[in-house]
Each structure stands twice: as C-alpha cells, then as structure tokens.
Amino acid sequence: CNSLHVFIKEIRDAVDIPVLSIVEKTVKFLKKNNLNKVGIVSTSATIKNKLYENAFAKNKIGYETPDDFQQAKMGKFILNLVTGMQNNKDREELIQIINDFTKKNVDCVVLACTDLQLLIPQHPKLKIFDTMKILADATVEEILK
C-alpha cells in the first residue's frame, strides 16, 4: 500500500529490520532510467500527503497528477477494485486519465496504488510502471546483496 508510506519513519523506528520505502525505490528507479517527468495515479490519501510529489520535487523529477474531478474518479476505481466490483467503464476512464497525461509530455505513468495494476497493466502510448513491482524488484536486490 503506497498510502501507508506516510508512516515510513514510524514503521522503521518500530522494527529492527530494514524496511524499504516504495517511494524511495520508485524515485531511484525513475532516476536510473532517466525518466524526468511522470504522471502519478494513486489514492487521494497519497496525493493529499504529497508522498510522491515531495520526493519527486526533491529529486528534480517533474510530475503531473489528475485534476480534482479525475482524482474523485480514481477513488471510485480503487473502491471498486478492493470490493471486487471493477468494470470495463472504470478501465476506460482510467485510460482516459492516462491519455490526458500524454498531452502534458510525461515520460511515463507511475501506478502509485497497488490495486491499479489490475485495471491497466499497460498503455499503448505511455510506459506504465507499477510501484509494487519496483519495490518487489528492489527487495530481491536487497536480499541478494
């Protein structure tokens, strides 16, 4: 869950094992791949807390987020996903939100909600990166060190 990372400091302080940050690992991935401007789709909590926006700004990565109307739709998509009620209309509307990012010259879109991969694993015009996969790959790298 990306939104949970608002508590990453508290989580790290509470345990004696390394805890990787999905936000930090996503930033590292984007920088490594020279992706300088990204579209972010996520929960409203992630947007409200500026989890990615703050990290991107600190690392000189440009970003775009859905407008307020689109973000309200995102909440509906995510609720439908977690309750097993997703449908093709949700997928089509998410594709339209991502299509709007193409007009804003983003290099890629970051799925900053672990449930969104179920709606749109790929897009014909933009690369889509799932933060959950980025974190999983980083976890494997960490284990193999």
Coordinates of C-alpha atoms in Angstrom, one line a residue:
C1 CA 0.0 0.0 0.0
N2 CA 1.5 3.3 -1.1
S3 CA -0.6 5.4 1.2
L4 CA 0.8 3.6 4.2
H5 CA 4.2 5.0 3.4
V6 CA 3.2 8.3 5.0
F7 CA 4.2 6.4 8.2
I8 CA 7.5 5.0 6.9
K9 CA 9.6 6.7 9.6
E10 CA 7.4 5.4 12.4
I11 CA 7.5 1.9 10.8
R12 CA 11.2 1.9 10.5
D13 CA 11.6 3.2 14.1
A14 CA 9.3 0.4 15.4
V15 CA 11.3 -2.6 14.0
D16 CA 14.8 -3.8 14.0
I17 CA 14.9 -5.0 10.3
P18 CA 15.4 -2.9 7.2
V19 CA 12.1 -1.5 5.7
L20 CA 12.3 -0.4 2.1
S21 CA 10.3 2.6 1.0
I22 CA 8.2 2.2 -2.1
V23 CA 8.6 6.0 -2.7
E24 CA 12.4 6.0 -2.3
K25 CA 12.7 2.9 -4.6
T26 CA 10.4 4.4 -7.2
V27 CA 12.5 7.6 -7.2
K28 CA 15.7 5.6 -7.6
F29 CA 14.2 3.6 -10.5
L30 CA 13.0 6.7 -12.3
K31 CA 16.4 8.4 -12.0
K32 CA 18.2 5.3 -13.1
N33 CA 16.0 5.2 -16.2
N34 CA 16.3 8.9 -16.9
L35 CA 12.5 9.4 -16.6
N36 CA 12.3 13.1 -15.8
K37 CA 8.6 13.8 -15.9
V38 CA 5.9 11.4 -14.7
G39 CA 2.2 11.1 -14.3
I40 CA 1.1 9.9 -10.9
V41 CA -2.1 7.9 -10.4
S42 CA -2.9 7.0 -6.8
T43 CA -5.3 7.2 -3.9
S44 CA -6.4 10.6 -2.7
A45 CA -4.5 10.0 0.5
T46 CA -1.3 9.5 -1.4
I47 CA -1.9 12.7 -3.3
K48 CA -3.1 14.7 -0.2
N49 CA 0.1 13.7 1.7
K50 CA 2.2 14.5 -1.3
L51 CA 4.2 11.3 -0.8
Y52 CA 5.5 11.2 -4.4
E53 CA 5.3 14.9 -5.2
N54 CA 7.6 15.8 -2.3
A55 CA 10.1 13.1 -3.2
F56 CA 10.0 13.9 -6.9
A57 CA 10.5 17.6 -6.3
K58 CA 13.4 16.9 -4.0
N59 CA 15.0 14.8 -6.8
K60 CA 14.2 17.2 -9.6
I61 CA 11.6 14.8 -11.2
G62 CA 8.7 16.7 -12.8
Y63 CA 5.2 15.3 -12.2
E64 CA 1.6 15.6 -13.2
T65 CA -1.4 14.4 -11.2
P66 CA -5.0 14.0 -12.2
D67 CA -7.3 17.1 -11.7
D68 CA -9.7 17.0 -8.8
F69 CA -12.6 15.6 -10.9
Q70 CA -10.3 12.8 -12.2
Q71 CA -9.0 12.1 -8.7
A72 CA -12.5 11.7 -7.5
K73 CA -13.0 9.1 -10.2
M74 CA -9.7 7.4 -9.1
G75 CA -11.2 6.9 -5.7
K76 CA -14.2 5.2 -7.2
F77 CA -12.0 2.9 -9.3
I78 CA -9.9 1.9 -6.3
L79 CA -13.0 1.3 -4.2
N80 CA -14.5 -0.9 -7.0
L81 CA -11.2 -2.8 -7.2
V82 CA -10.9 -3.6 -3.5
T83 CA -14.6 -4.6 -3.3
G84 CA -14.4 -6.8 -6.4
M85 CA -16.8 -4.5 -8.4
Q86 CA -14.4 -3.2 -11.1
N87 CA -15.7 -3.0 -14.6
N88 CA -14.8 -2.0 -18.1
K89 CA -16.0 1.6 -17.6
D90 CA -13.5 2.1 -14.8
R91 CA -10.8 0.8 -17.1
E92 CA -11.8 3.1 -19.9
E93 CA -12.0 6.1 -17.6
L94 CA -8.5 5.3 -16.2
I95 CA -7.2 5.0 -19.7
Q96 CA -8.6 8.5 -20.5
I97 CA -6.9 9.9 -17.4
I98 CA -3.6 8.4 -18.6
N99 CA -4.3 9.7 -22.1
D100 CA -4.6 13.2 -20.7
F101 CA -1.0 12.8 -19.3
T102 CA 0.2 12.4 -22.9
K103 CA -0.8 16.0 -23.5
K104 CA 1.4 17.0 -20.6
N105 CA 4.5 15.5 -22.1
V106 CA 5.2 12.9 -19.3
D107 CA 7.8 10.2 -19.9
C108 CA 5.7 7.6 -18.2
V109 CA 3.0 6.9 -15.7
V110 CA 3.5 5.6 -12.1
L111 CA 0.8 3.4 -10.7
A112 CA 1.2 4.6 -7.1
C113 CA -1.6 2.4 -5.8
T114 CA -1.0 -1.4 -5.6
D115 CA -4.6 -2.2 -6.8
L116 CA -4.4 -0.2 -10.1
Q117 CA -2.3 -2.8 -11.8
L118 CA -5.5 -4.9 -12.1
L119 CA -7.1 -2.2 -14.2
I120 CA -4.3 -1.2 -16.6
P121 CA -1.1 -3.2 -16.8
Q122 CA -0.1 -1.4 -20.0
H123 CA -0.9 1.5 -22.2
P124 CA -0.4 1.9 -26.0
K125 CA 1.3 5.4 -25.7
L126 CA 3.0 5.6 -22.4
K127 CA 5.1 3.2 -20.3
I128 CA 3.3 2.2 -17.1
F129 CA 5.4 1.4 -14.0
D130 CA 3.8 -0.3 -11.0
T131 CA 5.4 0.9 -7.8
M132 CA 4.6 -2.5 -6.2
K133 CA 6.8 -4.2 -8.9
I134 CA 9.5 -1.6 -8.4
L135 CA 9.5 -2.4 -4.7
A136 CA 9.4 -6.1 -5.2
D137 CA 12.4 -5.9 -7.6
A138 CA 14.3 -3.7 -5.1
T139 CA 13.5 -6.2 -2.3
V140 CA 15.0 -9.0 -4.3
E141 CA 18.1 -6.9 -5.0
E142 CA 18.4 -6.2 -1.3
I143 CA 18.1 -9.8 -0.3
L144 CA 20.7 -10.9 -2.9
K145 CA 23.3 -8.3 -1.6

